[in-house]
């Protein structure tokens, strides 16, 4: 029986954002802060705090099979500047029109998106926090939604407990697998939630991944939904419902080959060849 633990650790490192791109991301982050501060100061609008969030903050960001990545930043106003949600979005969009090396910002429903020529995009979401006894509110084109971005990060880390670092590696593996599958895959936040809910720690990553994915599959086969564990508690798989059978079939194929790779009488080379097609070019040969 093959032991692919070290191969998965190699894979985890291979999924890291290259240092050159990471430097560009940090430069983009600094520029976004600068443009927002300058523009809002000119408009006499309170200057918000810019915080990292999503996979960047959680430590589960990956380079995709096309060597791209996406980053989430939160723009948080405290106290509430008393503007309508679309108005605050428009202020942030207008503040970012002069950002270099990117396309013009797109005003999406829940964020302002910037596409960069270097192969990444940044989503800037806008929040207001009225007071510490009220939930944070997320700006959308249609108004405000209750939200809790920092609460989600805390929830994931609590689910992992003492093995939170391993859970984050497993999340990166399944995100890389989803990237390899193409369209009609769950978003990163859904994959993260599924893996955290099904997490089975083990001293070997290959077996932890196998046992966790079995739980994920069984849970989804029983009820194809994934509730956001913090407000707004929405179903993160709602848009996936019509693609559920395709997704479950692909997931089952991955589980079956992980089972063979780790439990059949195969050498490491044959075991790696069996599952490399699921994970793509960054998985070792």
Backbone as JSON, one array per atom type, in Angstrom:
{
  "sequence": "XXXXXXXXXXXXXXXXXXXXXXXXXXXXXXXXXXXXXXXXXXXXXXXXXXXXXXXXXXXXXXXXXXXXXXXXXXXXXXXXXXXXXXXXXXXXXXXXXXXXXXXXXXXXXXXXXXXXXXXXXXXXXXXXXXXXXXXXXXXXXXXXXXXXXXXXXXXXXXXXXXXXXXXXXXXXXXXXXXXXXXXXXXXXXXXXXXXXXXXXXXXXXXXXXXXXXXXXXXXXXXXXXXXXXXXXXXXXXXXXXXXXXXXXXXXXXXXXXXXXXXXXXXXXXXXXXXXXXXXXXXXXX",
  "N": [[0.85, -1.2, 0.0], [0.53, 2.2, -0.86], [2.09, 5.14, 0.46], [1.3, 8.35, 0.4], [1.73, 10.67, 1.73], [3.98, 12.46, 1.93], [4.1, 13.26, -0.71], [1.74, 14.7, -0.99], [2.33, 16.79, 0.74], [4.39, 17.99, -0.7], [2.87, 18.77, -2.9], [1.19, 20.64, -1.67], [3.02, 22.72, -1.15], [3.68, 23.34, -3.77], [1.41, 24.57, -4.62], [1.54, 27.11, -3.7], [1.42, 30.68, -4.08], [3.57, 32.14, -6.45], [6.55, 33.89, -5.45], [7.11, 36.26, -6.82], [4.63, 37.02, -7.87], [3.25, 37.3, -5.51], [4.5, 39.5, -4.42], [3.62, 41.42, -6.24], [0.89, 41.35, -5.66], [0.86, 42.39, -3.07], [1.77, 44.94, -3.61], [-0.36, 45.85, -5.16], [-2.34, 45.79, -3.22], [-1.44, 47.84, -1.49], [-1.67, 50.01, -3.24], [-4.44, 50.07, -3.71], [-5.38, 50.76, -1.16], [-4.24, 53.31, -1.01], [-5.45, 54.74, -3.15], [-8.16, 54.63, -2.43], [-8.16, 55.99, 0.03], [-7.26, 58.55, -0.79], [-9.24, 59.36, -2.65], [-11.68, 59.26, -1.17], [-11.11, 61.03, 0.88], [-10.95, 63.39, -0.54], [-13.63, 63.57, -1.31], [-14.74, 64.03, 1.08], [-15.64, 61.89, 2.59], [-15.78, 59.49, 5.19], [-12.78, 57.64, 5.82], [-12.32, 54.23, 5.24], [-11.26, 51.1, 6.81], [-9.0, 48.85, 5.33], [-9.04, 45.43, 4.95], [-7.59, 42.16, 4.8], [-9.23, 39.26, 3.59], [-11.19, 36.22, 3.17], [-9.73, 33.49, 1.31], [-7.12, 34.39, 1.24], [-6.65, 35.56, 3.74], [-7.24, 33.37, 5.33], [-5.37, 31.49, 4.65], [-5.61, 29.62, 2.65], [-5.36, 30.1, 0.0], [-4.68, 29.4, -3.44], [-2.63, 28.71, -6.35], [-4.13, 28.44, -9.45], [-4.85, 25.98, -12.07], [-4.32, 27.41, -14.35], [-2.46, 29.13, -13.47], [-3.39, 31.37, -12.11], [-4.92, 33.53, -9.63], [-7.2, 34.56, -7.05], [-8.05, 37.3, -4.98], [-9.4, 38.53, -1.93], [-10.46, 41.53, -0.53], [-11.63, 43.42, 2.2], [-13.44, 46.37, 2.66], [-13.96, 48.29, 5.33], [-16.24, 50.29, 6.97], [-16.4, 52.16, 9.86], [-17.47, 54.34, 12.27], [-20.82, 53.76, 10.9], [-21.19, 55.43, 7.86], [-23.59, 56.34, 6.93], [-24.61, 56.11, 4.26], [-26.36, 54.95, 1.33], [-26.18, 51.5, 0.33], [-25.51, 50.93, -2.51], [-24.44, 53.41, -3.14], [-22.1, 53.66, -1.6], [-20.67, 51.55, -2.75], [-20.34, 52.61, -5.31], [-18.69, 54.81, -4.75], [-16.33, 53.48, -4.01], [-15.79, 52.07, -6.35], [-15.35, 54.21, -8.15], [-13.13, 55.32, -6.94], [-11.19, 53.52, -7.62], [-10.71, 53.62, -10.32], [-8.39, 54.57, -11.47], [-6.4, 52.81, -10.94], [-3.37, 51.23, -11.69], [-2.2, 48.85, -14.2], [-4.43, 47.21, -14.37], [-7.76, 46.2, -15.39], [-10.61, 48.37, -15.96], [-12.52, 48.92, -13.02], [-15.08, 46.56, -12.16], [-18.46, 46.78, -11.34], [-19.87, 44.64, -9.44], [-22.46, 42.53, -7.96], [-21.93, 42.11, -5.16], [-19.42, 43.13, -4.77], [-16.54, 45.08, -5.82], [-14.7, 44.51, -8.63], [-11.38, 44.0, -9.75], [-9.41, 43.24, -12.49], [-6.19, 42.07, -13.08], [-3.3, 42.43, -15.17], [-1.25, 40.75, -14.57], [-2.25, 38.29, -13.95], [-4.23, 37.81, -11.95], [-7.12, 38.5, -9.94], [-8.78, 40.99, -7.98], [-11.19, 41.21, -5.51], [-13.1, 43.63, -4.04], [-14.91, 44.12, -1.26], [-17.54, 45.85, 0.44], [-18.19, 46.96, 3.67], [-20.18, 47.95, 6.5], [-20.11, 48.87, 9.92], [-22.16, 49.35, 12.43], [-22.34, 49.37, 15.29], [-20.84, 47.6, 18.05], [-22.68, 45.82, 18.96], [-24.27, 45.1, 16.93], [-24.69, 43.21, 13.87], [-22.16, 43.04, 11.29], [-22.62, 44.7, 8.19], [-23.03, 43.95, 4.77], [-22.47, 45.55, 1.7], [-24.57, 45.57, -1.13], [-25.77, 45.67, -4.54], [-28.46, 45.88, -4.23], [-28.97, 46.71, -1.67], [-28.45, 46.18, 1.87], [-26.83, 43.4, 3.48], [-26.68, 41.18, 6.24], [-23.57, 40.11, 7.59], [-20.52, 38.23, 8.28], [-17.51, 38.12, 8.01], [-15.02, 37.76, 9.41], [-15.87, 36.03, 11.35], [-16.3, 33.67, 9.94], [-13.72, 32.79, 9.29], [-12.77, 32.3, 11.89], [-14.52, 30.24, 12.59], [-13.76, 28.14, 10.81], [-11.15, 27.63, 11.71], [-11.67, 26.8, 14.29], [-13.07, 24.44, 13.77], [-11.03, 22.9, 12.78], [-9.41, 22.73, 14.99], [-6.73, 21.55, 16.97], [-5.55, 20.54, 14.77], [-5.78, 22.37, 12.73], [-4.05, 23.39, 10.82], [-3.57, 21.21, 9.16], [-6.18, 20.81, 8.19], [-6.44, 23.14, 6.63], [-4.58, 22.59, 4.64], [-5.85, 20.42, 3.39], [-8.11, 21.71, 2.39], [-6.91, 23.29, 0.46], [-6.01, 21.29, -1.28], [-8.46, 20.25, -2.26], [-9.53, 22.46, -3.48], [-7.69, 22.82, -5.52], [-8.19, 20.49, -6.95], [-10.84, 21.04, -7.78], [-10.36, 23.22, -9.43], [-9.09, 21.93, -11.49], [-11.16, 20.53, -12.63], [-12.74, 22.25, -14.1], [-15.63, 24.01, -15.27], [-18.72, 24.63, -13.41], [-18.3, 23.98, -10.69], [-18.29, 24.03, -7.08], [-17.96, 27.15, -5.29], [-15.03, 28.56, -3.68], [-15.58, 29.17, -0.95], [-17.67, 27.45, -0.38], [-16.49, 24.91, -0.78], [-14.58, 25.05, 1.23], [-16.2, 25.11, 3.51], [-17.53, 22.64, 3.3], [-15.36, 20.86, 3.57], [-14.44, 21.51, 6.12], [-16.63, 20.79, 7.68], [-16.63, 18.04, 7.29], [-14.21, 17.15, 8.22], [-11.6, 14.89, 9.02], [-9.07, 14.29, 11.07], [-5.72, 13.04, 10.59], [-2.52, 11.45, 10.85], [-1.41, 11.21, 8.4], [-1.65, 12.99, 5.39], [-2.79, 12.02, 3.0], [-4.57, 10.02, 3.81], [-6.17, 11.42, 5.6], [-7.37, 13.18, 3.82], [-8.81, 11.35, 2.2], [-10.63, 10.17, 4.08], [-11.99, 12.42, 4.94], [-13.18, 13.32, 2.56], [-14.88, 11.2, 2.06], [-16.77, 11.63, 4.07], [-17.75, 14.13, 3.23], [-18.91, 13.43, 0.76], [-20.89, 11.56, 1.59], [-22.5, 13.2, 3.19], [-23.47, 15.03, 1.3], [-24.77, 13.37, -0.48], [-26.89, 12.58, 1.02], [-28.17, 15.01, 1.57], [-28.15, 17.56, -0.53], [-26.8, 20.24, 0.13], [-25.26, 23.14, 1.6], [-24.85, 24.88, 4.27], [-23.99, 28.2, 5.01], [-21.89, 28.77, 7.72], [-21.99, 31.0, 9.34], [-23.69, 34.19, 9.72], [-24.9, 35.22, 6.52], [-26.14, 32.69, 6.76], [-26.83, 31.28, 4.41], [-27.53, 28.97, 1.67], [-24.78, 27.59, 0.31], [-24.53, 26.01, -1.89], [-26.61, 26.38, -3.57], [-26.72, 27.36, -6.23], [-25.56, 25.25, -7.47], [-27.26, 23.14, -7.72], [-28.51, 22.03, -10.03], [-26.34, 20.89, -11.19], [-25.55, 18.88, -9.58], [-25.35, 16.04, -9.79], [-23.32, 15.6, -11.65], [-21.18, 16.79, -10.28], [-21.06, 15.16, -7.95], [-20.46, 12.7, -9.1], [-17.88, 13.17, -10.11], [-16.56, 13.68, -7.73], [-16.88, 11.22, -6.46], [-15.34, 9.62, -8.14], [-12.78, 10.63, -7.61], [-12.56, 9.92, -4.89], [-12.68, 7.1, -5.07], [-10.32, 6.53, -6.48], [-8.42, 7.57, -4.73], [-8.81, 5.79, -2.68], [-7.95, 3.37, -3.89], [-5.28, 4.08, -4.4], [-4.19, 4.31, -1.86], [-4.79, 1.98, -0.51], [-4.72, -0.31, -2.11], [-2.49, -2.85, -3.48], [-0.18, -1.22, -4.5], [2.73, 0.38, -5.81], [4.42, 3.47, -4.93], [4.82, 5.05, -7.25], [2.93, 4.12, -9.15], [0.64, 4.61, -7.7], [0.67, 7.41, -7.46], [0.43, 8.09, -10.15], [-2.14, 7.26, -10.58], [-3.75, 9.13, -9.31], [-2.87, 11.61, -10.11], [-4.04, 12.78, -12.37], [-6.37, 13.81, -11.34], [-5.57, 15.98, -9.84], [-3.8, 17.55, -11.29], [-1.11, 19.5, -12.86], [0.58, 20.39, -10.81], [0.81, 18.43, -8.95], [3.08, 15.95, -7.82], [4.99, 13.82, -10.05]],
  "CA": [[0.0, 0.0, 0.0], [1.35, 3.4, -1.0], [1.97, 6.24, 1.41], [1.48, 9.55, -0.4], [1.73, 11.84, 2.61], [5.03, 13.41, 1.53], [3.74, 13.79, -2.03], [0.74, 15.74, -0.78], [3.02, 17.96, 1.31], [5.04, 18.63, -1.85], [1.77, 19.38, -3.65], [0.77, 21.82, -0.92], [4.01, 23.77, -1.41], [3.61, 23.71, -5.19], [0.21, 25.39, -4.82], [1.77, 28.46, -3.2], [1.56, 31.75, -5.06], [4.98, 32.47, -6.63], [6.95, 35.08, -4.69], [7.02, 37.45, -7.67], [3.23, 37.43, -7.93], [2.87, 37.72, -4.17], [4.99, 40.88, -4.3], [2.7, 42.25, -7.02], [-0.36, 41.42, -4.91], [1.04, 43.32, -1.95], [1.82, 46.28, -4.2], [-1.74, 46.19, -5.52], [-3.04, 46.07, -1.96], [-1.04, 49.17, -1.04], [-2.24, 50.99, -4.16], [-5.88, 50.15, -3.45], [-5.52, 51.57, 0.06], [-3.87, 54.7, -1.29], [-6.46, 55.37, -4.0], [-9.4, 54.78, -1.67], [-7.97, 57.07, 1.01], [-7.16, 59.82, -1.49], [-10.52, 59.73, -3.27], [-12.7, 59.52, -0.17], [-10.74, 62.26, 1.58], [-11.35, 64.48, -1.43], [-15.09, 63.65, -1.31], [-15.15, 64.25, 2.47], [-16.28, 60.67, 3.07], [-14.87, 58.82, 6.13], [-11.89, 56.65, 5.21], [-12.51, 52.93, 5.9], [-10.11, 50.21, 7.01], [-8.91, 47.78, 4.33], [-8.58, 44.21, 5.61], [-7.55, 40.93, 4.0], [-10.24, 38.29, 4.0], [-11.28, 35.08, 2.27], [-8.66, 32.5, 1.33], [-5.86, 35.08, 1.49], [-6.52, 35.68, 5.19], [-7.35, 32.04, 5.96], [-4.2, 30.68, 4.32], [-6.0, 28.53, 1.75], [-5.27, 30.56, -1.38], [-3.86, 28.54, -4.29], [-2.49, 29.04, -7.77], [-4.98, 27.52, -10.2], [-4.15, 25.27, -13.15], [-3.88, 28.42, -15.32], [-1.52, 29.97, -12.73], [-4.04, 32.61, -11.68], [-5.46, 33.45, -8.28], [-8.08, 35.68, -6.74], [-7.84, 37.82, -3.63], [-10.53, 39.28, -1.39], [-10.22, 42.56, 0.47], [-12.82, 44.05, 2.75], [-13.38, 47.79, 3.02], [-14.88, 48.35, 6.47], [-16.53, 51.61, 7.52], [-16.86, 52.2, 11.25], [-18.89, 54.01, 12.32], [-21.61, 53.79, 9.67], [-21.22, 56.78, 7.29], [-24.98, 56.68, 6.59], [-24.87, 56.15, 2.82], [-26.98, 53.75, 0.79], [-25.18, 50.5, -0.06], [-24.98, 51.15, -3.86], [-23.67, 54.65, -3.17], [-20.75, 53.35, -1.1], [-20.02, 50.75, -3.79], [-19.95, 53.51, -6.39], [-17.53, 55.57, -4.29], [-15.14, 52.63, -4.07], [-15.52, 51.82, -7.77], [-14.77, 55.42, -8.73], [-11.8, 55.51, -6.35], [-10.24, 52.55, -8.18], [-10.66, 53.71, -11.78], [-7.05, 54.93, -11.93], [-5.43, 51.79, -10.53], [-2.57, 50.82, -12.85], [-2.01, 47.43, -14.53], [-5.67, 46.45, -14.23], [-8.89, 46.68, -16.17], [-11.49, 49.24, -15.2], [-13.24, 48.12, -12.01], [-16.44, 46.12, -12.47], [-19.38, 46.89, -10.21], [-20.66, 43.42, -9.33], [-23.51, 42.65, -6.96], [-21.44, 42.19, -3.79], [-18.03, 43.59, -4.7], [-15.93, 45.77, -6.95], [-13.66, 43.58, -9.08], [-10.29, 44.48, -10.59], [-8.61, 42.2, -13.15], [-4.82, 42.54, -13.31], [-2.61, 41.8, -16.29], [-0.29, 39.77, -14.05], [-2.9, 37.0, -13.79], [-5.02, 37.67, -10.74], [-8.12, 39.56, -9.77], [-9.04, 41.38, -6.6], [-12.56, 41.6, -5.19], [-13.17, 44.55, -2.9], [-16.26, 44.16, -0.71], [-17.74, 47.01, 1.3], [-18.95, 46.66, 4.89], [-20.32, 48.97, 7.54], [-20.31, 48.32, 11.26], [-22.83, 50.42, 13.16], [-21.8, 49.29, 16.64], [-20.36, 46.25, 18.35], [-23.81, 44.96, 19.3], [-25.0, 44.83, 15.7], [-23.88, 42.49, 12.88], [-21.57, 43.77, 10.18], [-23.49, 44.65, 7.02], [-22.35, 43.9, 3.48], [-23.13, 46.35, 0.67], [-24.88, 44.95, -2.42], [-26.47, 46.6, -5.42], [-29.86, 45.98, -3.82], [-29.1, 47.08, -0.27], [-27.53, 45.63, 2.85], [-26.99, 42.04, 3.98], [-25.87, 40.86, 7.4], [-22.4, 39.32, 7.2], [-19.57, 38.01, 9.37], [-16.34, 37.53, 7.36], [-14.03, 37.3, 10.38], [-16.46, 34.89, 12.04], [-16.11, 32.47, 9.13], [-12.33, 32.36, 9.5], [-12.7, 31.73, 13.23], [-15.25, 28.97, 12.58], [-12.93, 27.13, 10.14], [-10.03, 27.28, 12.57], [-12.21, 26.03, 15.42], [-13.39, 23.1, 13.26], [-9.77, 22.17, 12.67], [-8.84, 22.53, 16.32], [-5.27, 21.45, 17.0], [-5.11, 20.13, 13.43], [-6.28, 23.37, 11.78], [-3.09, 23.53, 9.71], [-3.85, 20.12, 8.24], [-7.45, 21.11, 7.52], [-6.2, 24.14, 5.59], [-3.93, 21.91, 3.51], [-6.88, 19.64, 2.7], [-8.93, 22.67, 1.64], [-6.13, 23.67, -0.72], [-6.02, 20.16, -2.21], [-9.75, 20.09, -2.94], [-9.68, 23.61, -4.37], [-6.88, 22.52, -6.71], [-8.95, 19.49, -7.69], [-11.97, 21.72, -8.41], [-9.8, 24.02, -10.53], [-8.76, 21.0, -12.56], [-12.39, 20.0, -13.22], [-13.35, 23.22, -15.01], [-16.83, 24.74, -14.87], [-19.77, 24.01, -12.59], [-17.76, 23.53, -9.42], [-18.62, 24.94, -5.98], [-17.01, 28.21, -5.0], [-14.08, 28.25, -2.63], [-16.17, 29.22, 0.38], [-18.46, 26.23, -0.21], [-15.55, 23.81, -0.6], [-13.99, 25.22, 2.55], [-17.2, 24.73, 4.51], [-17.73, 21.19, 3.19], [-14.2, 20.16, 4.13], [-14.4, 21.75, 7.56], [-17.69, 19.99, 8.29], [-16.34, 16.61, 7.18], [-12.79, 16.94, 8.52], [-11.12, 13.77, 9.84], [-7.61, 14.41, 11.2], [-4.9, 11.82, 10.53], [-1.12, 11.86, 10.75], [-1.09, 11.22, 6.97], [-2.58, 13.84, 4.63], [-3.53, 11.27, 1.99], [-5.68, 9.34, 4.46], [-7.07, 12.45, 6.12], [-8.15, 13.64, 2.67], [-9.74, 10.29, 1.82], [-11.7, 10.02, 5.07], [-12.78, 13.66, 4.93], [-13.99, 13.34, 1.34], [-15.97, 10.24, 2.25], [-17.8, 12.33, 4.85], [-18.35, 15.15, 2.37], [-19.77, 12.76, -0.21], [-22.05, 10.99, 2.28], [-23.36, 14.3, 3.61], [-24.13, 15.62, 0.13], [-25.69, 12.39, -1.07], [-28.09, 12.6, 1.86], [-28.83, 16.31, 1.44], [-27.23, 18.37, -1.31], [-26.8, 21.65, 0.53], [-24.12, 23.51, 2.43], [-25.24, 26.14, 4.91], [-22.94, 29.08, 5.52], [-21.95, 28.57, 9.17], [-22.21, 32.29, 10.01], [-24.65, 34.99, 8.95], [-26.37, 35.14, 6.51], [-26.61, 31.3, 6.85], [-27.45, 30.89, 3.15], [-27.08, 27.7, 1.09], [-23.66, 27.88, -0.57], [-24.6, 25.14, -3.06], [-27.89, 26.58, -4.25], [-26.52, 27.49, -7.68], [-24.99, 24.0, -7.96], [-28.22, 22.05, -7.61], [-28.73, 21.36, -11.32], [-25.1, 20.2, -11.57], [-25.17, 18.07, -8.42], [-24.97, 14.67, -10.14], [-22.01, 15.68, -12.27], [-20.21, 17.06, -9.22], [-20.93, 13.99, -7.09], [-19.77, 11.65, -9.87], [-16.45, 13.51, -10.14], [-16.06, 13.51, -6.37], [-16.81, 9.78, -6.21], [-14.19, 9.11, -8.88], [-11.6, 11.0, -6.83], [-12.53, 9.1, -3.68], [-12.35, 5.72, -5.45], [-8.9, 6.43, -6.83], [-7.65, 7.75, -3.5], [-8.93, 4.51, -1.97], [-7.04, 2.42, -4.54], [-3.9, 4.53, -4.26], [-3.71, 4.18, -0.48], [-5.13, 0.69, 0.1], [-4.4, -1.44, -2.98], [-1.07, -3.2, -3.5], [0.46, -0.41, -5.54], [3.89, 1.16, -5.41], [4.15, 4.91, -4.91], [4.76, 5.62, -8.6], [1.64, 3.77, -9.74], [-0.39, 5.29, -6.91], [0.68, 8.82, -7.85], [-0.1, 8.18, -11.52], [-3.57, 7.02, -10.5], [-4.5, 10.3, -8.85], [-2.33, 12.87, -10.63], [-5.0, 13.38, -13.29], [-7.39, 14.53, -10.57], [-5.03, 17.18, -9.21], [-3.15, 18.42, -12.26], [0.34, 19.58, -13.11], [1.38, 20.7, -9.63], [1.0, 17.21, -8.15], [4.33, 15.33, -8.3], [4.92, 12.63, -10.89]],
  "C": [[0.88, 1.25, 0.0], [1.06, 4.39, 0.12], [2.31, 7.52, 0.66], [1.51, 10.83, 0.44], [2.75, 12.88, 2.17], [4.73, 14.02, 0.16], [2.68, 14.88, -1.91], [1.36, 16.98, -0.14], [3.77, 18.73, 0.22], [4.01, 19.4, -2.68], [1.32, 20.68, -2.98], [1.72, 22.99, -1.17], [3.94, 24.26, -2.85], [2.41, 24.6, -5.49], [0.39, 26.83, -4.32], [1.87, 29.46, -4.34], [3.04, 32.07, -5.22], [5.33, 33.8, -5.97], [6.83, 36.35, -5.51], [5.59, 37.96, -7.75], [2.75, 37.91, -6.57], [3.32, 39.16, -3.92], [4.06, 41.83, -5.05], [1.37, 42.42, -6.29], [-0.26, 42.43, -3.77], [1.14, 44.76, -2.44], [0.43, 46.75, -4.58], [-2.56, 46.54, -4.29], [-2.72, 47.48, -1.47], [-1.63, 50.26, -1.92], [-3.74, 51.17, -3.95], [-6.14, 51.0, -2.21], [-5.29, 53.04, -0.24], [-4.94, 55.41, -2.11], [-7.77, 55.59, -3.25], [-9.28, 55.94, -0.68], [-7.97, 58.43, 0.33], [-8.52, 60.28, -2.01], [-11.57, 60.08, -2.22], [-12.39, 60.76, 0.66], [-11.17, 63.47, 0.77], [-12.86, 64.68, -1.41], [-15.66, 63.9, 0.09], [-16.02, 63.1, 3.0], [-15.31, 59.99, 4.04], [-14.05, 57.72, 5.46], [-12.03, 55.32, 5.95], [-11.18, 52.22, 6.14], [-10.14, 49.13, 5.94], [-8.31, 46.55, 5.0], [-8.55, 43.05, 4.62], [-8.62, 39.98, 4.51], [-10.25, 37.14, 3.0], [-10.07, 34.16, 2.4], [-7.3, 33.12, 1.61], [-5.61, 35.18, 3.0], [-6.49, 34.32, 5.87], [-6.11, 31.18, 5.71], [-4.51, 29.52, 3.42], [-5.99, 28.97, 0.28], [-4.36, 29.62, -2.17], [-3.64, 29.2, -5.65], [-3.29, 27.99, -8.54], [-4.19, 26.86, -11.33], [-3.68, 26.22, -14.24], [-2.95, 29.44, -14.68], [-2.1, 31.34, -12.41], [-4.47, 32.44, -10.22], [-6.39, 34.63, -8.08], [-7.95, 36.02, -5.27], [-9.07, 38.61, -3.21], [-10.04, 40.28, -0.35], [-11.55, 43.1, 0.94], [-12.55, 45.5, 3.09], [-14.42, 48.0, 4.12], [-15.0, 49.77, 7.01], [-17.04, 51.46, 8.95], [-16.49, 53.56, 11.83], [-19.56, 54.1, 10.95], [-21.66, 55.21, 9.11], [-22.59, 57.22, 6.79], [-25.19, 56.96, 5.11], [-25.62, 54.89, 2.43], [-25.89, 52.8, 0.29], [-24.65, 50.73, -1.48], [-24.14, 52.41, -3.97], [-22.24, 54.41, -2.69], [-19.99, 52.5, -2.11], [-19.52, 51.64, -4.92], [-18.74, 54.36, -6.0], [-16.25, 54.74, -4.43], [-14.78, 52.32, -5.52], [-14.82, 53.03, -8.4], [-13.36, 55.67, -8.2], [-10.75, 54.64, -7.04], [-10.11, 52.62, -9.7], [-9.26, 54.0, -12.31], [-5.98, 53.93, -11.5], [-4.69, 51.27, -11.76], [-2.51, 49.3, -12.99], [-3.25, 46.58, -14.33], [-6.7, 46.99, -15.2], [-9.67, 47.69, -15.33], [-12.29, 48.4, -14.21], [-14.66, 47.8, -12.44], [-17.29, 46.18, -11.21], [-20.27, 45.66, -10.21], [-21.63, 43.55, -8.17], [-22.96, 42.9, -5.56], [-20.01, 42.69, -3.68], [-17.7, 44.46, -5.9], [-14.74, 44.92, -7.37], [-12.66, 44.27, -10.01], [-9.54, 43.29, -11.17], [-7.24, 42.77, -13.49], [-4.16, 41.74, -14.42], [-1.67, 40.69, -15.82], [-0.93, 38.42, -13.76], [-3.56, 36.8, -12.44], [-6.11, 38.72, -10.75], [-8.37, 39.78, -8.29], [-10.5, 41.8, -6.48], [-12.53, 42.46, -3.93], [-14.63, 44.62, -2.45], [-16.35, 45.27, 0.33], [-18.65, 46.63, 2.47], [-19.13, 47.93, 5.72], [-20.59, 48.26, 8.86], [-20.87, 49.45, 12.12], [-22.34, 50.51, 14.6], [-21.5, 47.83, 16.95], [-21.48, 45.29, 18.76], [-24.64, 44.57, 18.08], [-24.11, 44.06, 14.73], [-23.28, 43.44, 11.85], [-22.5, 43.63, 8.98], [-22.67, 44.77, 5.75], [-23.15, 44.69, 2.45], [-23.35, 45.52, -0.58], [-25.58, 46.0, -3.28], [-27.9, 46.85, -4.97], [-30.05, 46.33, -2.35], [-28.1, 46.36, 0.6], [-27.88, 44.19, 3.22], [-26.14, 41.88, 5.24], [-24.73, 39.93, 6.98], [-21.47, 39.17, 8.41], [-18.3, 37.37, 8.81], [-15.28, 37.03, 8.34], [-14.55, 36.1, 11.17], [-16.29, 33.6, 11.28], [-14.7, 31.92, 9.31], [-12.18, 31.69, 10.87], [-13.38, 30.37, 13.28], [-14.4, 27.86, 11.95], [-11.8, 26.68, 11.07], [-10.49, 26.5, 13.8], [-12.56, 24.61, 14.99], [-12.12, 22.26, 13.15], [-9.13, 21.87, 14.02], [-7.32, 22.52, 16.28], [-4.7, 21.05, 15.65], [-5.6, 21.11, 12.35], [-5.34, 23.54, 10.59], [-3.31, 22.43, 8.69], [-5.16, 20.36, 7.49], [-7.24, 22.12, 6.4], [-5.47, 23.54, 4.4], [-4.96, 21.13, 2.71], [-7.79, 20.54, 1.87], [-8.21, 23.09, 0.37], [-6.13, 22.53, -1.75], [-7.34, 20.09, -2.98], [-10.03, 21.29, -3.84], [-8.87, 23.41, -5.65], [-7.59, 21.49, -7.58], [-10.11, 20.16, -8.43], [-11.51, 22.58, -9.58], [-9.52, 23.15, -11.74], [-10.01, 20.52, -13.3], [-13.07, 20.97, -14.18], [-14.6, 23.85, -14.43], [-17.73, 23.92, -13.95], [-19.22, 23.3, -11.35], [-18.19, 24.5, -8.32], [-17.55, 26.02, -5.82], [-16.13, 27.82, -3.82], [-14.67, 28.24, -1.24], [-17.02, 27.98, 0.66], [-17.55, 25.02, 0.01], [-14.9, 23.85, 0.78], [-14.94, 24.74, 3.64], [-17.44, 23.22, 4.49], [-16.58, 20.42, 3.84], [-14.12, 20.33, 5.64], [-15.45, 20.92, 8.28], [-17.36, 18.5, 8.3], [-14.97, 16.21, 7.68], [-12.53, 15.76, 9.46], [-9.6, 13.89, 9.93], [-6.93, 13.04, 11.11], [-3.46, 12.27, 10.37], [-0.61, 11.82, 9.31], [-2.12, 12.05, 6.21], [-3.39, 13.04, 3.62], [-4.74, 10.57, 2.61], [-6.67, 10.33, 5.07], [-7.97, 12.97, 4.99], [-9.2, 12.61, 2.27], [-10.91, 10.22, 2.79], [-12.59, 11.26, 5.12], [-13.7, 13.7, 3.72], [-15.12, 12.32, 1.4], [-17.12, 10.9, 3.02], [-18.52, 13.37, 4.01], [-19.34, 14.52, 1.4], [-21.04, 12.23, 0.46], [-23.03, 12.09, 2.7], [-24.14, 14.88, 2.44], [-25.09, 14.65, -0.54], [-27.0, 12.36, -0.28], [-28.88, 13.89, 1.68], [-27.87, 17.26, 0.74], [-27.41, 19.85, -0.97], [-25.59, 21.88, 1.42], [-24.41, 24.88, 3.03], [-24.01, 26.92, 5.36], [-23.01, 29.05, 7.05], [-22.09, 29.85, 9.99], [-23.21, 33.08, 9.17], [-24.07, 35.33, 7.58], [-26.95, 33.73, 6.5], [-27.31, 30.83, 5.57], [-26.86, 29.57, 2.66], [-26.01, 27.99, 0.04], [-23.66, 27.02, -1.83], [-25.88, 25.34, -3.86], [-27.73, 26.64, -5.76], [-25.99, 26.2, -8.3], [-26.03, 22.89, -8.11], [-28.42, 21.31, -8.93], [-27.49, 20.61, -11.8], [-24.67, 19.19, -10.51], [-24.7, 16.67, -8.81], [-23.6, 14.63, -10.8], [-20.92, 15.89, -11.21], [-19.99, 15.82, -8.35], [-20.23, 12.84, -7.81], [-18.26, 11.91, -9.91], [-15.82, 13.31, -8.76], [-15.91, 12.03, -6.03], [-15.62, 9.16, -6.92], [-12.88, 9.42, -8.14], [-11.46, 10.12, -5.6], [-12.12, 7.66, -4.0], [-10.87, 5.56, -5.77], [-7.99, 6.71, -5.64], [-7.66, 6.45, -2.68], [-7.96, 3.48, -2.56], [-5.58, 2.79, -4.3], [-3.34, 4.25, -2.87], [-3.96, 2.8, 0.14], [-4.84, -0.52, -0.8], [-2.89, -1.71, -2.94], [-0.39, -2.51, -4.68], [1.72, 0.23, -4.97], [3.55, 2.64, -5.48], [4.0, 5.51, -6.3], [3.41, 5.34, -9.26], [0.5, 4.48, -9.0], [-0.48, 6.76, -7.3], [0.09, 9.0, -9.25], [-1.61, 8.04, -11.52], [-4.35, 8.29, -10.14], [-4.0, 11.63, -9.41], [-3.32, 13.56, -11.57], [-6.1, 14.16, -12.59], [-6.88, 15.89, -10.1], [-4.2, 18.07, -10.13], [-1.64, 18.51, -12.16], [1.17, 19.85, -11.87], [1.58, 19.49, -8.71], [2.21, 16.46, -8.69], [4.09, 14.07, -9.11], [5.45, 11.42, -10.14]]
}
